[in-house]
CSV table of C-alpha atoms (C1' of nucleotides) in Angstrom, one decimal:
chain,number,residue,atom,x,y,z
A,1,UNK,CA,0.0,0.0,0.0
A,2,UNK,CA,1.5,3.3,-1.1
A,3,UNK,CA,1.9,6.3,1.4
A,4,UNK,CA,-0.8,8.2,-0.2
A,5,UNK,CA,-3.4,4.6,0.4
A,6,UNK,CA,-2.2,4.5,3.9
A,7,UNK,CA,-3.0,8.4,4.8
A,8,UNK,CA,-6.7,7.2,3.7
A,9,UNK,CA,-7.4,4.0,5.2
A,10,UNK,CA,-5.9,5.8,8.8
A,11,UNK,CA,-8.3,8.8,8.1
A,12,UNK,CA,-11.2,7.0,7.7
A,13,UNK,CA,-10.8,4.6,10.7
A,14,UNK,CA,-10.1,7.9,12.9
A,15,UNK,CA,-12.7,10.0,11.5
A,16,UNK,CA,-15.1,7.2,12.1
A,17,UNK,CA,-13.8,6.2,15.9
A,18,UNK,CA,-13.6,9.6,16.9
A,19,UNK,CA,-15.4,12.0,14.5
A,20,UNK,CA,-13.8,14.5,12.0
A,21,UNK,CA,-13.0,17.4,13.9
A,22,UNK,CA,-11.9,15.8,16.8
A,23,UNK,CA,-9.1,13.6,14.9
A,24,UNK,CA,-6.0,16.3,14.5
A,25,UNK,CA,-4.0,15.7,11.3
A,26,UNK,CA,-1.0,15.7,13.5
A,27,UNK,CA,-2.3,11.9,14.6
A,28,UNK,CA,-3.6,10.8,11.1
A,29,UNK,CA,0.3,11.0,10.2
A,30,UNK,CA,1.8,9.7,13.5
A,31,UNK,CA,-0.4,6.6,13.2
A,32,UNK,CA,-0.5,6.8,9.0
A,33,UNK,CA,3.6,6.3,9.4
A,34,UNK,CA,4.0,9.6,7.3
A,35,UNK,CA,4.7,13.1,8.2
A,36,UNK,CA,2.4,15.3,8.8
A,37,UNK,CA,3.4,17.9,5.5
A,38,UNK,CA,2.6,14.9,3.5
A,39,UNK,CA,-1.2,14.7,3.9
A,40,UNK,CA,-0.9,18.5,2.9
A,41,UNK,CA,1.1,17.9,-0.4
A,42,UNK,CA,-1.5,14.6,-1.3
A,43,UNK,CA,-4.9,16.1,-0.3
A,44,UNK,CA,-4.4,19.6,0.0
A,45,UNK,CA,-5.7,20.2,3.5
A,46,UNK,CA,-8.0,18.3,5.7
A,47,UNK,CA,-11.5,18.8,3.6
A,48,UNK,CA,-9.6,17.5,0.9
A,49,UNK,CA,-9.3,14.4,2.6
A,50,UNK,CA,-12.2,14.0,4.0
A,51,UNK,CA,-13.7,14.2,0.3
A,52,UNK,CA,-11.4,11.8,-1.0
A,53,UNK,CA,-12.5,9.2,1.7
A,54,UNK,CA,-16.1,10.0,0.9
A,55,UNK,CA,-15.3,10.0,-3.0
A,56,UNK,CA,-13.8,6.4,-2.4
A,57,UNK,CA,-16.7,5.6,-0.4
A,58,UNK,CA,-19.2,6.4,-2.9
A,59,UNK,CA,-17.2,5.1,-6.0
A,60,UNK,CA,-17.8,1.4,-3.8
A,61,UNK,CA,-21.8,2.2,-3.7
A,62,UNK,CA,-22.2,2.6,-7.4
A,63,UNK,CA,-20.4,-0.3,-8.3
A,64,UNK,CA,-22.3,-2.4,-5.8
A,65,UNK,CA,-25.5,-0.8,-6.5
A,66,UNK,CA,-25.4,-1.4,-10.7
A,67,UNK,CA,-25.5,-4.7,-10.7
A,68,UNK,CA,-29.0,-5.3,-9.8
A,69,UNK,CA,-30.7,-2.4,-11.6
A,70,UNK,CA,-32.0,-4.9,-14.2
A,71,UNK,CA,-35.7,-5.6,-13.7
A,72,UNK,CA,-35.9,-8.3,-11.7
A,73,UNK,CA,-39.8,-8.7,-10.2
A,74,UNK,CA,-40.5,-6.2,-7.9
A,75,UNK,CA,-40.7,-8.3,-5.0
A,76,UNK,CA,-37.5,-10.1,-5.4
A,77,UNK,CA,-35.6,-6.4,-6.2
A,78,UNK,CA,-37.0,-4.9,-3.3
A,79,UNK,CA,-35.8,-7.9,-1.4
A,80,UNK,CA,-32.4,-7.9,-3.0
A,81,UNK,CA,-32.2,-3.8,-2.0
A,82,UNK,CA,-32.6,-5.1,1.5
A,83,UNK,CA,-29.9,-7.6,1.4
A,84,UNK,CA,-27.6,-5.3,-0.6
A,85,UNK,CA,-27.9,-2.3,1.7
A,86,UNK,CA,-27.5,-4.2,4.9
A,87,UNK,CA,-24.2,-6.1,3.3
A,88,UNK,CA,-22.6,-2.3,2.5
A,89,UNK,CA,-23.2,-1.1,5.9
A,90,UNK,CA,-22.1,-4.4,7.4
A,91,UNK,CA,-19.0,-5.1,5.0
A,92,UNK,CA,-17.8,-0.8,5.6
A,93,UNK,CA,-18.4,0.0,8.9
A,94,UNK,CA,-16.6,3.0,9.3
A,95,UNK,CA,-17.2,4.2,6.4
A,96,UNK,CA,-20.8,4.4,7.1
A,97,UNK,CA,-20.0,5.7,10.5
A,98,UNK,CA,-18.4,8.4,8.9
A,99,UNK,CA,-21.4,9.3,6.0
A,100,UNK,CA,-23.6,9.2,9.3
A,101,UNK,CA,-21.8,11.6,11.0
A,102,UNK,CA,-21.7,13.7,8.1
A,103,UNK,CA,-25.2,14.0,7.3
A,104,UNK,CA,-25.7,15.9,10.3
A,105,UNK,CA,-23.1,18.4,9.4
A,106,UNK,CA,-24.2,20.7,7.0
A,107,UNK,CA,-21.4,22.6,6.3
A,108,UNK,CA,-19.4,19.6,4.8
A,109,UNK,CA,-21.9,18.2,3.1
A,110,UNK,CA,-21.5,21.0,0.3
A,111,UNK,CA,-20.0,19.0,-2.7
A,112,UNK,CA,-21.4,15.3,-1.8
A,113,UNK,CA,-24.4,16.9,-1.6
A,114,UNK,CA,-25.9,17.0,-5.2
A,115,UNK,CA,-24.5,13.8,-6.3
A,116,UNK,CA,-26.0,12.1,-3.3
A,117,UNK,CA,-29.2,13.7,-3.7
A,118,UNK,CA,-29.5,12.4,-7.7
A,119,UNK,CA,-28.3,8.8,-6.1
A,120,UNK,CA,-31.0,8.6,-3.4
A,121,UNK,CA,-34.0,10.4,-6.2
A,122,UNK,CA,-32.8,7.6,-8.3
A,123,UNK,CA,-33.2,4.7,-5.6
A,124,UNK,CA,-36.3,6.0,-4.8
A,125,UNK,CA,-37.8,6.1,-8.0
A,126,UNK,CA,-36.9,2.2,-8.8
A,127,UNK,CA,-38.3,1.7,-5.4
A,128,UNK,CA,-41.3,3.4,-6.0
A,129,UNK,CA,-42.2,1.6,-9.1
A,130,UNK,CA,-41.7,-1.8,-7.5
A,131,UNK,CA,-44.0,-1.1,-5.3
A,132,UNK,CA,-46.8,0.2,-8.1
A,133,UNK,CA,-46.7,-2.9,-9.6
A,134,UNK,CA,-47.6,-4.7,-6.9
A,135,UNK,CA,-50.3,-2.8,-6.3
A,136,UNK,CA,-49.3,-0.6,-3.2
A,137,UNK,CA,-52.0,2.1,-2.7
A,138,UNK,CA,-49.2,4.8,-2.0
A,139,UNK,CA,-46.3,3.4,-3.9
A,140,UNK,CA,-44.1,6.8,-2.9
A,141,UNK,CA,-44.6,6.7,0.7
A,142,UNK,CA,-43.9,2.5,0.8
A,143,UNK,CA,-40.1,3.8,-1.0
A,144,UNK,CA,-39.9,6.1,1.5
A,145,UNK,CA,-41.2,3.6,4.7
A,146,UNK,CA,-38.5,1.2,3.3
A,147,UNK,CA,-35.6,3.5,3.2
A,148,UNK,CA,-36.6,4.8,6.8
A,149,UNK,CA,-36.7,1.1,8.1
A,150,UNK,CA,-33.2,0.5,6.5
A,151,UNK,CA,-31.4,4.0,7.5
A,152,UNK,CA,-33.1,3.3,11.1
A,153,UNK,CA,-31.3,-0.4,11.4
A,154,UNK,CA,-28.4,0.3,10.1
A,155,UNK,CA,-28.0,3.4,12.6
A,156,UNK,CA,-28.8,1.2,15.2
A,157,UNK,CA,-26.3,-1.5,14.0
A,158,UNK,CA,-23.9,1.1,13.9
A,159,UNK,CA,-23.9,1.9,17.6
A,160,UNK,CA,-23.8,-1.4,19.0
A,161,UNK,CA,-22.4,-3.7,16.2
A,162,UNK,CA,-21.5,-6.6,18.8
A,163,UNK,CA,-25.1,-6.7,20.3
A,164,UNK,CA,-27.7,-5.9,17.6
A,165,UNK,CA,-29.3,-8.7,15.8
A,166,UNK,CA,-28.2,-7.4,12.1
A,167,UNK,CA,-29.1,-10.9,10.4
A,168,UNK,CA,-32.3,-11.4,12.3
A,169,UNK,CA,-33.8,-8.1,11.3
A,170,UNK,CA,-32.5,-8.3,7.7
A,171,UNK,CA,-34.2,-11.5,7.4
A,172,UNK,CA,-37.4,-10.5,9.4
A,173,UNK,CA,-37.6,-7.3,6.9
A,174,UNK,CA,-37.6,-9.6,4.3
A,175,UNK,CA,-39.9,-11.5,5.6
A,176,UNK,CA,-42.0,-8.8,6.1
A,177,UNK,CA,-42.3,-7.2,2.3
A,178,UNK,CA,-42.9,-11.3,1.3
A,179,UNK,CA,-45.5,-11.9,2.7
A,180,UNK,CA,-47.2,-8.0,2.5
A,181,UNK,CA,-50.2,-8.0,0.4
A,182,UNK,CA,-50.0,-4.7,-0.6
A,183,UNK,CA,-53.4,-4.4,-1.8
A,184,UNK,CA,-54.8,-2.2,0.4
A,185,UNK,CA,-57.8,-0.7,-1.6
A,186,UNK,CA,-60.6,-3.0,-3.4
B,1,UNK,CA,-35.6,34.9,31.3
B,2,UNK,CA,-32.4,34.5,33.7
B,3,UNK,CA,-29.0,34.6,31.7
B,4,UNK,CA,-28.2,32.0,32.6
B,5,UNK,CA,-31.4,30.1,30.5
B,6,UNK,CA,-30.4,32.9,27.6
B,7,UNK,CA,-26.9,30.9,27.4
B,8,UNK,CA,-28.7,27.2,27.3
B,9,UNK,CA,-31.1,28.5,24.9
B,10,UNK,CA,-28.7,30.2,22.6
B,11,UNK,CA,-26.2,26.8,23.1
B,12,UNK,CA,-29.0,24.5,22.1
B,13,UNK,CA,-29.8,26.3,18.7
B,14,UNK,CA,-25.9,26.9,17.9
B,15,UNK,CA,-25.1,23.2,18.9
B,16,UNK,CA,-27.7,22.3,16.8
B,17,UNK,CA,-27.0,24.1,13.7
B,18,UNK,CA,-23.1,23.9,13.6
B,19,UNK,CA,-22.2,20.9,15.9
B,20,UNK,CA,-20.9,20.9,19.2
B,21,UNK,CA,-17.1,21.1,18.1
B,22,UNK,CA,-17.5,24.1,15.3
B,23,UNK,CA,-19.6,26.4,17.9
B,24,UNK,CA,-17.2,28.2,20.1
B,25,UNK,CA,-18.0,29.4,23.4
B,26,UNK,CA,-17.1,33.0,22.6
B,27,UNK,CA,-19.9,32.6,19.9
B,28,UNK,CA,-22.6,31.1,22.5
B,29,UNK,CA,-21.6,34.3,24.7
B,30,UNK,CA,-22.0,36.7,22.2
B,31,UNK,CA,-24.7,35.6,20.8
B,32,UNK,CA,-26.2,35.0,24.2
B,33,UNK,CA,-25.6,38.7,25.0
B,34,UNK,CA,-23.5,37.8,28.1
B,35,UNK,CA,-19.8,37.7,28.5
B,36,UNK,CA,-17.7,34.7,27.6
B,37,UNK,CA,-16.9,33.8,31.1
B,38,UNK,CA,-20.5,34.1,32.7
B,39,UNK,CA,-20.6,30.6,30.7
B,40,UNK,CA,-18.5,28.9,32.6
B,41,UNK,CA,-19.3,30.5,36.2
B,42,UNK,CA,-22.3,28.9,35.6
B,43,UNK,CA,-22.2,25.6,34.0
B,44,UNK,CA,-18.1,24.8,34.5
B,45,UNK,CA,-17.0,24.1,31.0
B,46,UNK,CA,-18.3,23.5,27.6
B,47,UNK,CA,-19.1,19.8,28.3
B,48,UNK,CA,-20.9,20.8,31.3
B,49,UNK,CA,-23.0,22.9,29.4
B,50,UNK,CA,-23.6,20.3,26.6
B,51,UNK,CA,-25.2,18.0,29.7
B,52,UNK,CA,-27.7,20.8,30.8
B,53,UNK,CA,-28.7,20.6,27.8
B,54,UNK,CA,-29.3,17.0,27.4
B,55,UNK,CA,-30.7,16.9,30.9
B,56,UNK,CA,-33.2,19.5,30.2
B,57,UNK,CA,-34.0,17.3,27.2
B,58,UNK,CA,-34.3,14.5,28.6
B,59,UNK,CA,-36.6,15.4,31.5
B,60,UNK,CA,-39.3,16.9,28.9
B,61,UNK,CA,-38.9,13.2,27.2
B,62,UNK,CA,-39.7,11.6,30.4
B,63,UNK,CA,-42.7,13.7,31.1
B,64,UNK,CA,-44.5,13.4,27.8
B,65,UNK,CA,-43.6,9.6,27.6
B,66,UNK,CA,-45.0,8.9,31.2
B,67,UNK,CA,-48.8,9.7,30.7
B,68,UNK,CA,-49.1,7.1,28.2
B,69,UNK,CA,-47.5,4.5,30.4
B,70,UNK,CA,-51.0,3.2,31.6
B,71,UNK,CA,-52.0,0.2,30.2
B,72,UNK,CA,-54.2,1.0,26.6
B,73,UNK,CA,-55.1,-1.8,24.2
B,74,UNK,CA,-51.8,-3.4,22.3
B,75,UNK,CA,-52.8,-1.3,19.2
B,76,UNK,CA,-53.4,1.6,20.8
B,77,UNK,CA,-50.9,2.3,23.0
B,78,UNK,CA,-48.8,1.0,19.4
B,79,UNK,CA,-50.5,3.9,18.0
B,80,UNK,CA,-49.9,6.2,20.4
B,81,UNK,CA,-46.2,5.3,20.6
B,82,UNK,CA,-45.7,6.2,17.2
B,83,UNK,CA,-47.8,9.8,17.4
B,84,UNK,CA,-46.0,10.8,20.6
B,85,UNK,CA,-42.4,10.2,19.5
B,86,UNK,CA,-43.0,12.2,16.0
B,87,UNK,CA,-44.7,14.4,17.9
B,88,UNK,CA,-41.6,15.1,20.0
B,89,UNK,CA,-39.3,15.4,17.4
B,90,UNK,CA,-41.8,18.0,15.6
B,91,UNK,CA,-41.5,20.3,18.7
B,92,UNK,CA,-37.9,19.8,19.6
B,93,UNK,CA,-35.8,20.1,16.5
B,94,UNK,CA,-32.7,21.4,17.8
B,95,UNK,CA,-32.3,19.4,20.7
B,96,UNK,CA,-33.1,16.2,18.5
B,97,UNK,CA,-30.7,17.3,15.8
B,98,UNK,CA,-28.0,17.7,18.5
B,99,UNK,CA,-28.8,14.2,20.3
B,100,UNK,CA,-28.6,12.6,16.7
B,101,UNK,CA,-25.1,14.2,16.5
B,102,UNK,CA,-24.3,12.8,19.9
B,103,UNK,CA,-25.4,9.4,19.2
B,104,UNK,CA,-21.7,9.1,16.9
B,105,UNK,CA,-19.6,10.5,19.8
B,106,UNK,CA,-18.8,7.5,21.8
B,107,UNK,CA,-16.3,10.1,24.2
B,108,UNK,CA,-19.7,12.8,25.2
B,109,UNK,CA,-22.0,10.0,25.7
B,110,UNK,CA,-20.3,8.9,28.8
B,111,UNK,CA,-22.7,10.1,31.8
B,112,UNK,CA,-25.8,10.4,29.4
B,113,UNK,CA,-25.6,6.4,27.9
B,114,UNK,CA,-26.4,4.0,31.3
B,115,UNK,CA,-29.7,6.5,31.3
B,116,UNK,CA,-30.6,6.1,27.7
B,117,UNK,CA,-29.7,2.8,27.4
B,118,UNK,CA,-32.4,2.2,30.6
B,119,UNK,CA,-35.0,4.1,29.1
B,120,UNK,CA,-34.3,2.4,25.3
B,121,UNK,CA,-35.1,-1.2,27.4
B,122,UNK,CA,-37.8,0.1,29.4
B,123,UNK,CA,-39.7,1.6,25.8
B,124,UNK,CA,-38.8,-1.8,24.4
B,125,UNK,CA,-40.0,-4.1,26.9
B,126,UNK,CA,-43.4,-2.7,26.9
B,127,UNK,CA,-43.8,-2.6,23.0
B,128,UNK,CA,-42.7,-6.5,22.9
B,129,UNK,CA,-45.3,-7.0,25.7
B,130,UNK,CA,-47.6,-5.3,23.1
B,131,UNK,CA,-46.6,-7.0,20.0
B,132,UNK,CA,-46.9,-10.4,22.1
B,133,UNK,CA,-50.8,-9.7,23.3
B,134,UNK,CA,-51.5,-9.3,19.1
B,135,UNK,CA,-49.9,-12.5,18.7
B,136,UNK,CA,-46.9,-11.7,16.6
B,137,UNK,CA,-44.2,-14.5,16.1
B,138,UNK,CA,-41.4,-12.5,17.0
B,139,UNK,CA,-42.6,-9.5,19.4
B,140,UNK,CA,-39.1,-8.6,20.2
B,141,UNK,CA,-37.6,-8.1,16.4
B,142,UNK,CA,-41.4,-6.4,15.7
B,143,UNK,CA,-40.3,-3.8,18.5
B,144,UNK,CA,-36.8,-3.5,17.3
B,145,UNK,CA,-38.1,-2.8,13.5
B,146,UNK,CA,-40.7,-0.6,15.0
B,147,UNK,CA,-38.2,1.6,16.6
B,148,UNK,CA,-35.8,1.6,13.8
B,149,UNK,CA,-38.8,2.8,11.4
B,150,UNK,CA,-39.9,5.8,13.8
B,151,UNK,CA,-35.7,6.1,13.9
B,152,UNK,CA,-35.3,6.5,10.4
B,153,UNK,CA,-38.2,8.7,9.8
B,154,UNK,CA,-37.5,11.0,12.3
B,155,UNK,CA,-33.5,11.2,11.2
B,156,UNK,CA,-34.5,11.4,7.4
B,157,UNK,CA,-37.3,14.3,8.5
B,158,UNK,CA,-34.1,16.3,10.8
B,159,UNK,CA,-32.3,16.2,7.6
B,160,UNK,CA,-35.0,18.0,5.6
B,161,UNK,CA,-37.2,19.3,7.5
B,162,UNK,CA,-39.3,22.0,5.2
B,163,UNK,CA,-39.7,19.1,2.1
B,164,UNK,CA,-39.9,15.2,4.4
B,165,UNK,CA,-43.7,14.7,4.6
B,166,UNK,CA,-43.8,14.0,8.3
B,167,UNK,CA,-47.5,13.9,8.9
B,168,UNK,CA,-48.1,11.2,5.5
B,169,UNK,CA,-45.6,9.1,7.1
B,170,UNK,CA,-47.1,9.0,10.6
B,171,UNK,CA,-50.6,8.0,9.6
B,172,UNK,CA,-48.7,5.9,7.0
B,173,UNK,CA,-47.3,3.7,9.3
B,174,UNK,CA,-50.0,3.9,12.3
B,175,UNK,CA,-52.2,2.4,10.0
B,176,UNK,CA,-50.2,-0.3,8.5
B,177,UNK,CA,-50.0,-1.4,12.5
B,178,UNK,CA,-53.7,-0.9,12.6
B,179,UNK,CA,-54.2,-3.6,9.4
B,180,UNK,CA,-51.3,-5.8,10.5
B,181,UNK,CA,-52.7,-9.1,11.4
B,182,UNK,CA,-49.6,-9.8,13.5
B,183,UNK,CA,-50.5,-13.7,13.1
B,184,UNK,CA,-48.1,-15.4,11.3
B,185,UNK,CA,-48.3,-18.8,12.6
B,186,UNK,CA,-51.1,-20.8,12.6
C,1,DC,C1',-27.3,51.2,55.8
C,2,DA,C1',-23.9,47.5,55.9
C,3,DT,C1',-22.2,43.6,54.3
C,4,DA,C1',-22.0,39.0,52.3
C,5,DG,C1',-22.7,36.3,48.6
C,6,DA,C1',-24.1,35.8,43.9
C,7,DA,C1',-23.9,37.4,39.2
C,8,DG,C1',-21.3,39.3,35.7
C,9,DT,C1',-17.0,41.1,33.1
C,10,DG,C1',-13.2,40.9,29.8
C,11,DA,C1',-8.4,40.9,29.3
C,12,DG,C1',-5.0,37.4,29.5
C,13,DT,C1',-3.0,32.5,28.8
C,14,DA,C1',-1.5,28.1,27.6
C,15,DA,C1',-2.4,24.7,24.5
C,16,DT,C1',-3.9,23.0,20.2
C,17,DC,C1',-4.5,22.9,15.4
C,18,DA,C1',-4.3,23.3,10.3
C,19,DC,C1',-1.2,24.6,7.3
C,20,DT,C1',3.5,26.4,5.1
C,21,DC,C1',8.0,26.1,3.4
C,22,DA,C1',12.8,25.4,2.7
C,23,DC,C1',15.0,21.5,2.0
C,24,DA,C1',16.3,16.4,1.2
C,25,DA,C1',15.7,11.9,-0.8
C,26,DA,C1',13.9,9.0,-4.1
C,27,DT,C1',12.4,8.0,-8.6
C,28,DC,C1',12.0,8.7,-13.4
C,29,DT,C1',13.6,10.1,-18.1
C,30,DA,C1',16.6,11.0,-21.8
D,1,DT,C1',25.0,9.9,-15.5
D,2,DA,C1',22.7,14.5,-15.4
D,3,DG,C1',18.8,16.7,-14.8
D,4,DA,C1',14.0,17.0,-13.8
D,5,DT,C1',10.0,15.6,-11.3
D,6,DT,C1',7.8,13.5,-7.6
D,7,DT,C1',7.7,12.1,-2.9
D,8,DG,C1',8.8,13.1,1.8
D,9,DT,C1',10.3,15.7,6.0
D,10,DG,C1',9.6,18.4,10.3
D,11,DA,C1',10.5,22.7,12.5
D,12,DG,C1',8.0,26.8,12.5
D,13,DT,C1',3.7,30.0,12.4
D,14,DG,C1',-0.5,32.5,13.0
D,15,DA,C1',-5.0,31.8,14.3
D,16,DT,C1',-8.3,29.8,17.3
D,17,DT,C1',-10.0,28.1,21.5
D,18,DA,C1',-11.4,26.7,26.2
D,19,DC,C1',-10.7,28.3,30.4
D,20,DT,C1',-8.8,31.5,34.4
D,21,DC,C1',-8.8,35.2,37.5
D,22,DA,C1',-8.8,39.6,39.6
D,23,DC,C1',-12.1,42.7,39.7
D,24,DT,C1',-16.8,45.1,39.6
D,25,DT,C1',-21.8,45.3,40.0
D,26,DC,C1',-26.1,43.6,41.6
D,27,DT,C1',-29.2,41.8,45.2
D,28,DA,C1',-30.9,40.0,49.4
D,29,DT,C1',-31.1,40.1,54.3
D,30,DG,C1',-30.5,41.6,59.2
DNA sequence: CATAGAAGTGAGTAATCACTCACAAATCTA
DNA sequence: TAGATTTGTGAGTGATTACTCACTTCTATG
């Protein structure tokens, strides 16, 4: 792993443990191996590196998220959004830590912002038309219910990763939109 | 009101909007209208102000979720569970957005978590007892994935508040645990 | 009124932090 | 090998920040 690699992969585990502002670039470099100046030459200066983690980040999503945008039929694609979500946030802990933290910080947010935006208008969408064709009555809120029961276990994972019933929930969840009629109006 | 409410106040809302770690104290106190020191006569240091606030917070939680305590119907006091937790988010923005923010901090959560985490159980024990009168297979993962859903609906409504269609998701989702037949095993 | 304690001030301080820069070492290219 | 470019260093710097403290003003009480 080359200098520059290492700088990121240290970031992101202390921006995630310990939150951006309270990791100093001074320990990024002590723990990274590297001098401090470095970070500056690669990244610029701290933002820089925080968007570069979340760049990286994000670059993993897409590819992840591609592969299943073929029509499948709706009830197997919303099950495979569940599975797929949940294996992201399981498989990149702090990385998701770190988006998390992020979304509550609106100053940062300024670049990610409109690319994420399209991403989740785009999810939404898919999801929304899965759920028309099987009939849901409101087909918008049922994307939206889903990606609040997903962002809620996830966050909850996130805090207590050793003690919360990730697998259970997942396959309760799927479970759930199985056996859901969706047919809600004669 | 006492200055010394005029700093909480003013703490709150700047916590809220900027984070605890980008609002300066000399910011609190000016725009408090109070000198920078008056702060810490009165509340010792900036993490001693951060737990007024979250005890203040917390005691209006307790209040509101007390009434309810008393034993309704299983899908009633479900009901009401959901209405009085969006209901508290509605009213309490700031301190909500700041407590989400928290919930990442592992280091400021110290003296606040053994109190959460008793309340968290106490909520959940008496929404599996719930789930388990209606018959449901699994009353503990139904009062884990209810939380997570009012979780993720009230973190996706912080996020936008002015655009998330709070009030459609509430009857949204009480009435999906009105229909729910909750009887999944013959 | 006298006086004790609480409320309030704001200049000062030590520490921390992101970032710079002059320079050195390593790597590449011709 | 000579020169050019990239990679790497670490001491230094200015700005910011939480917090202190000697002092003043207000308020309550006998």
């Amino acid at each position: 792993m080359t200098n520059k690699e290492q700088i990121l992969h240290t970031a992101l585990r202390l921006f995630a443990e310990q939150g951006y502002d309270r990791t100093p670039t001074s320990q990024i470099a002590r723990e990274a191996g590297v001098s401090e100046g470095l970070i500056f030459r690669h990244y610029g200066n701290k933002a820089g590196l925080l968007a570069a983690i979340l760049g990286a980040g994000k670059a993993q999503v897409d590819e992840s998220m591609q592969p299943y945008a073929r029509d499948l039929d709706p009830r197997a694609a919303i099950a495979q959004h569940i599975r797929e979500s949940i294996r992201l946030v399981r498989e990149h802990r702090p990385f998701w830590r770190l988006v998390h933290q992020m979304r509550h910080q609106a100053a940062v947010q300024q670049a990610a912002e409109p690319e994420i935006d399209h991403f989740h208008r785009d999810i939404a969408t898919r999801l929304s038309a899965n759920f028309r064709r099987l009939g849901a009555a409101q087909p918008e809120l049922e994307a939206l219910l889903l990606f609040a029961q997903i962002d809620g276990i996830t966050l909850q994972y996130l805090e207590a990763p050793d003690s919360y019933p990730l697998d259970a929930m997942q396959h309760f969840l799927i479970q759930k939109y199985h056996d859901e009629p969706f047919l809600d109006q004669p």
